[in-house]
mmCIF file of C-alpha atoms in Angstrom:
data_model
loop_
_atom_site.group_PDB
_atom_site.id
_atom_site.type_symbol
_atom_site.label_atom_id
_atom_site.label_comp_id
_atom_site.label_asym_id
_atom_site.label_seq_id
_atom_site.Cartn_x
_atom_site.Cartn_y
_atom_site.Cartn_z
ATOM 1 C CA MET I 1 -21.053 155.813 16.789
ATOM 2 C CA ALA I 2 -23.685 158.376 15.810
ATOM 3 C CA ARG I 3 -27.121 158.335 17.415
ATOM 4 C CA LEU I 4 -30.417 159.724 16.198
ATOM 5 C CA LYS I 5 -33.663 159.987 18.165
ATOM 6 C CA THR I 6 -36.876 161.461 16.795
ATOM 7 C CA LYS I 7 -39.472 163.183 18.969
ATOM 8 C CA SER I 8 -42.223 160.959 17.577
ATOM 9 C CA THR I 9 -40.526 157.728 18.635
ATOM 10 C CA PRO I 10 -42.365 155.945 21.483
ATOM 11 C CA SER I 11 -40.165 155.435 24.540
ATOM 12 C CA SER I 12 -40.741 151.660 24.286
ATOM 13 C CA LEU I 13 -38.789 151.540 21.031
ATOM 14 C CA PRO I 14 -34.972 151.394 21.089
ATOM 15 C CA ASP I 15 -32.754 154.277 20.031
ATOM 16 C CA VAL I 16 -31.086 153.814 16.670
ATOM 17 C CA SER I 17 -27.363 154.283 16.185
ATOM 18 C CA VAL I 18 -24.939 154.162 13.262
ATOM 19 C CA SER I 19 -21.316 153.040 13.144
ATOM 20 C CA ASP I 20 -18.833 152.630 10.315
ATOM 21 C CA ASP I 21 -15.199 151.772 9.716
ATOM 22 C CA GLY I 22 -14.812 153.969 6.667
ATOM 23 C CA GLU I 23 -15.837 151.203 4.300
ATOM 24 C CA VAL I 24 -18.990 149.600 5.747
ATOM 25 C CA ARG I 25 -21.724 151.387 7.704
ATOM 26 C CA HIS I 26 -23.836 149.509 10.265
ATOM 27 C CA LEU I 27 -27.209 150.133 11.887
ATOM 28 C CA HIS I 28 -27.783 149.234 15.542
ATOM 29 C CA LEU I 29 -30.887 149.269 17.756
ATOM 30 C CA GLY I 30 -29.468 150.368 21.089
ATOM 31 C CA THR I 31 -26.971 147.484 21.274
ATOM 32 C CA PRO I 32 -23.746 146.402 19.503
ATOM 33 C CA TRP I 33 -25.785 143.876 17.478
ATOM 34 C CA ILE I 34 -25.703 144.737 13.761
ATOM 35 C CA GLN I 35 -29.220 145.121 12.363
ATOM 36 C CA GLY I 36 -28.134 146.049 8.841
ATOM 37 C CA SER I 37 -25.081 147.115 6.834
ATOM 38 C CA MET I 38 -24.148 149.084 3.727
ATOM 39 C CA ARG I 39 -20.873 149.351 1.832
ATOM 40 C CA ILE I 40 -20.420 153.101 1.637
ATOM 41 C CA LYS I 41 -19.097 153.181 -1.941
ATOM 42 C CA GLU I 42 -21.763 150.697 -3.148
ATOM 43 C CA PRO I 43 -24.924 151.715 -1.252
ATOM 44 C CA PHE I 44 -27.328 149.724 -3.413
ATOM 45 C CA GLU I 45 -25.503 146.383 -3.302
ATOM 46 C CA LEU I 46 -26.194 143.606 -0.773
ATOM 47 C CA GLU I 47 -23.343 143.547 1.734
ATOM 48 C CA LEU I 48 -24.334 140.801 4.196
ATOM 49 C CA GLU I 49 -24.421 137.142 3.168
ATOM 50 C CA TYR I 50 -27.744 136.423 4.840
ATOM 51 C CA VAL I 51 -29.340 139.378 3.034
ATOM 52 C CA GLN I 52 -28.049 138.024 -0.267
ATOM 53 C CA ARG I 53 -29.734 134.708 0.566
ATOM 54 C CA MET I 54 -32.992 136.530 1.267
ATOM 55 C CA MET I 55 -33.097 137.073 -2.514
ATOM 56 C CA ALA I 56 -33.356 133.328 -3.230
ATOM 57 C CA TRP I 57 -36.864 133.863 -4.581
ATOM 58 C CA LEU I 58 -35.145 135.074 -7.771
ATOM 59 C CA LEU I 59 -34.320 131.425 -8.522
ATOM 60 C CA PHE I 60 -38.014 130.670 -8.980
ATOM 61 C CA MET I 61 -38.851 133.502 -11.403
ATOM 62 C CA GLU I 62 -37.883 134.135 -14.988
ATOM 63 C CA PRO I 63 -35.419 137.054 -14.903
ATOM 64 C CA ALA I 64 -37.236 138.972 -17.618
ATOM 65 C CA THR I 65 -40.411 139.084 -15.486
ATOM 66 C CA VAL I 66 -38.828 140.547 -12.333
ATOM 67 C CA ALA I 67 -38.940 144.259 -13.221
ATOM 68 C CA GLY I 68 -42.293 145.744 -12.307
ATOM 69 C CA ARG I 69 -43.182 143.027 -9.811
ATOM 70 C CA HIS I 70 -43.911 143.861 -6.156
ATOM 71 C CA ALA I 71 -41.434 143.250 -3.322
ATOM 72 C CA MET I 72 -42.331 143.786 0.323
ATOM 73 C CA GLN I 73 -39.920 143.910 3.272
ATOM 74 C CA LEU I 74 -41.177 143.471 6.845
ATOM 75 C CA GLY I 75 -38.648 145.141 9.117
ATOM 76 C CA LEU I 76 -36.670 147.812 7.259
ATOM 77 C CA GLY I 77 -33.288 147.355 8.952
ATOM 78 C CA ALA I 78 -30.742 149.330 6.924
ATOM 79 C CA GLY I 79 -33.053 149.140 3.903
ATOM 80 C CA ALA I 80 -30.759 146.882 1.854
ATOM 81 C CA ILE I 81 -33.484 144.668 0.389
ATOM 82 C CA THR I 82 -35.855 147.539 -0.379
ATOM 83 C CA LYS I 83 -33.068 149.550 -2.036
ATOM 84 C CA PHE I 84 -31.849 146.586 -4.075
ATOM 85 C CA CYS I 85 -35.332 145.662 -5.268
ATOM 86 C CA HIS I 86 -36.117 149.272 -6.153
ATOM 87 C CA LYS I 87 -32.815 150.338 -7.734
ATOM 88 C CA LYS I 88 -31.291 147.130 -9.110
ATOM 89 C CA LEU I 89 -34.315 144.952 -9.874
ATOM 90 C CA ARG I 90 -36.607 147.834 -10.887
ATOM 91 C CA MET I 91 -39.445 146.459 -8.809
ATOM 92 C CA CYS I 92 -42.215 148.207 -6.954
ATOM 93 C CA ALA I 93 -40.946 148.085 -3.350
ATOM 94 C CA THR I 94 -42.858 148.388 -0.096
ATOM 95 C CA ALA I 95 -41.331 148.260 3.381
ATOM 96 C CA VAL I 96 -43.194 148.048 6.688
ATOM 97 C CA GLU I 97 -41.337 149.400 9.731
ATOM 98 C CA LEU I 98 -42.528 150.045 13.286
ATOM 99 C CA ASN I 99 -39.796 152.429 14.467
ATOM 100 C CA PRO I 100 -39.770 155.908 12.870
ATOM 101 C CA GLN I 101 -36.139 156.329 13.940
ATOM 102 C CA VAL I 102 -35.138 153.452 11.665
ATOM 103 C CA LEU I 103 -36.769 155.145 8.687
ATOM 104 C CA ALA I 104 -35.136 158.493 9.525
ATOM 105 C CA VAL I 105 -31.700 156.878 9.833
ATOM 106 C CA CYS I 106 -32.128 154.950 6.565
ATOM 107 C CA ARG I 107 -32.953 158.162 4.745
ATOM 108 C CA ALA I 108 -30.114 160.139 6.392
ATOM 109 C CA TRP I 109 -27.315 157.551 6.484
ATOM 110 C CA PHE I 110 -28.179 154.584 4.240
ATOM 111 C CA LYS I 111 -29.222 156.215 0.944
ATOM 112 C CA LEU I 112 -32.841 155.059 1.107
ATOM 113 C CA PRO I 113 -34.657 157.012 -1.648
ATOM 114 C CA PRO I 114 -37.773 159.048 -0.815
ATOM 115 C CA ASP I 115 -41.220 157.579 -1.310
ATOM 116 C CA GLY I 116 -42.536 157.696 -4.848
ATOM 117 C CA PRO I 117 -44.628 155.728 -7.347
ATOM 118 C CA MET I 118 -42.321 152.673 -7.106
ATOM 119 C CA LEU I 119 -41.242 152.863 -3.443
ATOM 120 C CA ARG I 120 -43.217 153.222 -0.234
ATOM 121 C CA VAL I 121 -42.342 152.856 3.453
ATOM 122 C CA VAL I 122 -45.283 152.266 5.783
ATOM 123 C CA LEU I 123 -44.789 153.054 9.474
ATOM 124 C CA ALA I 124 -46.917 150.373 11.121
ATOM 125 C CA ASP I 125 -46.949 147.126 13.026
ATOM 126 C CA ALA I 126 -46.174 144.490 10.382
ATOM 127 C CA GLY I 127 -48.493 141.891 11.894
ATOM 128 C CA GLU I 128 -51.420 144.285 11.601
ATOM 129 C CA GLU I 129 -50.474 145.937 8.309
ATOM 130 C CA ILE I 130 -50.261 142.715 6.302
ATOM 131 C CA ARG I 131 -53.890 141.892 7.170
ATOM 132 C CA ARG I 132 -55.090 144.918 5.212
ATOM 133 C CA ASP I 133 -57.099 143.890 2.155
ATOM 134 C CA GLU I 134 -55.092 146.151 -0.167
ATOM 135 C CA TRP I 135 -52.035 143.859 0.151
ATOM 136 C CA THR I 136 -53.744 140.479 -0.275
ATOM 137 C CA GLY I 137 -52.421 138.569 -3.282
ATOM 138 C CA THR I 138 -50.217 141.465 -4.454
ATOM 139 C CA VAL I 139 -46.700 140.519 -3.278
ATOM 140 C CA ASP I 140 -44.292 138.551 -5.468
ATOM 141 C CA ALA I 141 -41.332 138.606 -3.064
ATOM 142 C CA LEU I 142 -41.838 138.944 0.694
ATOM 143 C CA ALA I 143 -38.804 139.381 2.970
ATOM 144 C CA VAL I 144 -39.423 138.855 6.692
ATOM 145 C CA ASP I 145 -36.686 140.078 9.034
ATOM 146 C CA LEU I 146 -38.392 141.125 12.265
ATOM 147 C CA TYR I 147 -36.162 141.390 15.327
ATOM 148 C CA ASP I 148 -36.094 143.603 18.384
ATOM 149 C CA ASP I 149 -33.033 145.362 19.806
ATOM 150 C CA ASN I 150 -31.804 142.177 21.532
ATOM 151 C CA ALA I 151 -31.997 140.038 18.353
ATOM 152 C CA ALA I 152 -33.022 137.163 20.603
ATOM 153 C CA ALA I 153 -35.876 135.749 18.510
ATOM 154 C CA PRO I 154 -38.253 136.784 15.725
ATOM 155 C CA VAL I 155 -40.834 139.274 16.983
ATOM 156 C CA LEU I 156 -43.558 137.612 14.890
ATOM 157 C CA ASP I 157 -43.229 133.840 14.612
ATOM 158 C CA SER I 158 -46.627 132.136 14.784
ATOM 159 C CA THR I 159 -48.446 129.824 12.382
ATOM 160 C CA GLU I 160 -51.136 132.497 12.084
ATOM 161 C CA PHE I 161 -48.565 135.147 11.128
ATOM 162 C CA TYR I 162 -47.040 132.925 8.444
ATOM 163 C CA ALA I 163 -50.521 132.161 7.108
ATOM 164 C CA ASP I 164 -51.102 135.913 6.810
ATOM 165 C CA CYS I 165 -47.793 136.150 4.934
ATOM 166 C CA ARG I 166 -48.881 133.426 2.529
ATOM 167 C CA ALA I 167 -52.103 135.320 1.833
ATOM 168 C CA LEU I 168 -50.041 138.296 0.657
ATOM 169 C CA LEU I 169 -48.368 136.328 -2.127
ATOM 170 C CA THR I 170 -49.202 136.015 -5.786
ATOM 171 C CA GLU I 171 -49.534 132.482 -7.149
ATOM 172 C CA ASP I 172 -45.819 132.250 -7.982
ATOM 173 C CA GLY I 173 -44.755 134.452 -5.072
ATOM 174 C CA CYS I 174 -42.226 133.495 -2.370
ATOM 175 C CA MET I 175 -41.498 134.455 1.221
ATOM 176 C CA THR I 176 -37.978 134.460 2.663
ATOM 177 C CA VAL I 177 -37.456 134.578 6.444
ATOM 178 C CA ASN I 178 -34.335 135.261 8.487
ATOM 179 C CA LEU I 179 -34.303 132.868 11.435
ATOM 180 C CA PHE I 180 -31.626 133.889 13.897
ATOM 181 C CA GLY I 181 -31.345 134.403 17.618
ATOM 182 C CA ARG I 182 -29.915 133.036 20.806
ATOM 183 C CA GLY I 183 -33.358 132.101 22.130
ATOM 184 C CA ALA I 184 -35.024 131.053 18.896
ATOM 185 C CA SER I 185 -35.791 127.452 18.061
ATOM 186 C CA PHE I 186 -35.202 126.891 14.370
ATOM 187 C CA GLU I 187 -37.124 123.631 14.247
ATOM 188 C CA GLN I 188 -40.192 125.174 15.877
ATOM 189 C CA SER I 189 -40.150 128.137 13.500
ATOM 190 C CA LEU I 190 -39.696 125.819 10.533
ATOM 191 C CA GLU I 191 -42.647 123.700 11.646
ATOM 192 C CA LYS I 192 -44.872 126.785 11.846
ATOM 193 C CA ILE I 193 -43.867 127.873 8.347
ATOM 194 C CA ALA I 194 -44.444 124.367 6.979
ATOM 195 C CA THR I 195 -47.882 124.262 8.616
ATOM 196 C CA ALA I 196 -48.858 127.560 6.981
ATOM 197 C CA PHE I 197 -47.367 126.872 3.533
ATOM 198 C CA GLY I 198 -47.190 123.070 3.303
ATOM 199 C CA GLU I 199 -44.000 121.009 3.672
ATOM 200 C CA ASP I 200 -43.567 120.663 -0.101
ATOM 201 C CA ALA I 201 -43.347 124.443 -0.464
ATOM 202 C CA VAL I 202 -40.521 125.095 2.034
ATOM 203 C CA TRP I 203 -36.772 125.332 1.329
ATOM 204 C CA SER I 204 -33.873 126.108 3.645
ATOM 205 C CA PHE I 205 -30.245 127.190 3.494
ATOM 206 C CA LYS I 206 -27.557 125.913 5.797
ATOM 207 C CA PRO I 207 -26.743 128.537 8.474
ATOM 208 C CA THR I 208 -24.272 131.299 7.688
ATOM 209 C CA ARG I 209 -21.145 131.649 9.820
ATOM 210 C CA GLU I 210 -22.998 134.274 11.863
ATOM 211 C CA GLY I 211 -25.879 131.886 12.549
ATOM 212 C CA ASN I 212 -28.513 133.268 10.182
ATOM 213 C CA THR I 213 -30.645 130.556 8.583
ATOM 214 C CA ILE I 214 -32.754 131.697 5.634
ATOM 215 C CA VAL I 215 -35.954 129.783 4.913
ATOM 216 C CA LEU I 216 -37.940 130.197 1.702
ATOM 217 C CA ALA I 217 -41.608 129.288 1.304
ATOM 218 C CA GLN I 218 -43.521 129.250 -1.984
ATOM 219 C CA ARG I 219 -47.171 130.147 -2.447
ATOM 220 C CA THR I 220 -47.266 127.324 -5.006
ATOM 221 C CA ALA I 221 -44.815 124.480 -4.444
ATOM 222 C CA SER I 222 -42.420 123.513 -7.240
ATOM 223 C CA ARG I 223 -39.186 121.596 -7.800
ATOM 224 C CA PHE I 224 -36.213 122.078 -10.111
ATOM 225 C CA LYS I 225 -35.386 119.532 -12.778
ATOM 226 C CA ARG I 226 -31.930 117.939 -12.713
ATOM 227 C CA GLY I 227 -29.302 120.623 -13.263
ATOM 228 C CA GLU I 228 -31.879 123.414 -13.282
ATOM 229 C CA LEU I 229 -30.921 124.853 -9.893
ATOM 230 C CA LEU I 230 -27.322 125.349 -11.032
ATOM 231 C CA ALA I 231 -28.513 126.984 -14.243
ATOM 232 C CA ARG I 232 -30.812 129.315 -12.320
ATOM 233 C CA CYS I 233 -28.020 130.236 -9.897
ATOM 234 C CA ASP I 234 -25.719 131.014 -12.827
ATOM 235 C CA ALA I 235 -28.369 133.171 -14.482
ATOM 236 C CA VAL I 236 -29.076 135.201 -11.337
ATOM 237 C CA GLN I 237 -25.379 135.753 -10.641
ATOM 238 C CA ALA I 238 -24.676 136.800 -14.213
ATOM 239 C CA ARG I 239 -27.585 139.247 -14.330
ATOM 240 C CA TRP I 240 -27.508 140.824 -10.850
ATOM 241 C CA ASP I 241 -24.055 139.975 -9.448
ATOM 242 C CA ILE I 242 -25.379 138.121 -6.409
ATOM 243 C CA PRO I 243 -22.982 135.261 -5.502
ATOM 244 C CA THR I 244 -25.582 132.564 -6.063
ATOM 245 C CA ARG I 245 -23.412 129.802 -7.574
ATOM 246 C CA LYS I 246 -22.314 128.739 -4.099
ATOM 247 C CA TRP I 247 -25.957 128.218 -3.104
ATOM 248 C CA VAL I 248 -26.273 124.969 -5.046
ATOM 249 C CA ARG I 249 -25.005 122.780 -2.199
ATOM 250 C CA SER I 250 -26.511 124.754 0.676
ATOM 251 C CA PHE I 251 -30.105 125.378 -0.529
ATOM 252 C CA LYS I 252 -32.470 122.406 -0.347
ATOM 253 C CA PRO I 253 -36.166 121.616 0.086
ATOM 254 C CA ILE I 254 -36.935 120.516 3.634
ATOM 255 C CA ARG I 255 -38.839 117.546 2.202
ATOM 256 C CA ALA I 256 -37.088 115.703 -0.605
#
C-alpha cells in the first residue's frame, strides 16, 4: 500500500494511501476503508456500484442535452464521478475537496486530468464553498459523498446543508447523496433531505450489498409515466454503458 503526504496538509486531516490488486486500485484515508476505486485498464469508467447509482440524475435529462451541462462533486474521493462527467459525458465538471493529499493522489494515481476550461478542483470546505454566489443556480448534477477517514457518518448532513445544495441546482437539476455509515441514521438523513427539497422531489435506491444507499433529490419534482423509467434506463445504458436496466425495481420515489 503506497502512501503520500503533502507538506501543506493540515495535521488534522488523515493521510491518504493507495492499494491495488493489479486490476483495481483503491484510495484509503488512513484506514482499510475504501474511499474510491478505479479499474486500472479502464480509468474513466465507474467501478463501484454505488458510484454508478450516483449517476441516476441522467434518468431525468434528455441525453442530447447532457454534454456542456455542469456537474459538481462534493468530496473528490478517487475522482470517479468528476472523471466520468468530464471525459465520458463531456460536461463541465467541478469538484470540491478539503484534503490536498486527496487531490495529489488523484492526479498521481487515478488519472484525474489537470484543471482546464471544462474541469476544476477547488480545495475548500464544501459547506462553505457551496454558499458562494458564483455557484448558485449553476449546477445540473450535484454528487454529495462527504465522509471522514472512519466512514462513520456523513460529515455534512443537516437540513441547512441540503437547502444550500438545492440552491446550487438549475430548475431541472438533481442532487445524489451517498448515505452510508455504521453510525448514520438513514431515516433521519432522508427526513432532512425531504425537508429541504420536498417529499415529492426525493427518490431512493435500495441499499447495495456494501450498505450504500443512494438518495436523489430534484430541484423540481417530477414523475415518470408508465413504462418511462424502463425506457430511460435502457437509453442511459445504451448510450453510456452504465448498468441501469437493473435499477427499475430498486429506484423509487419515497412518496408514491
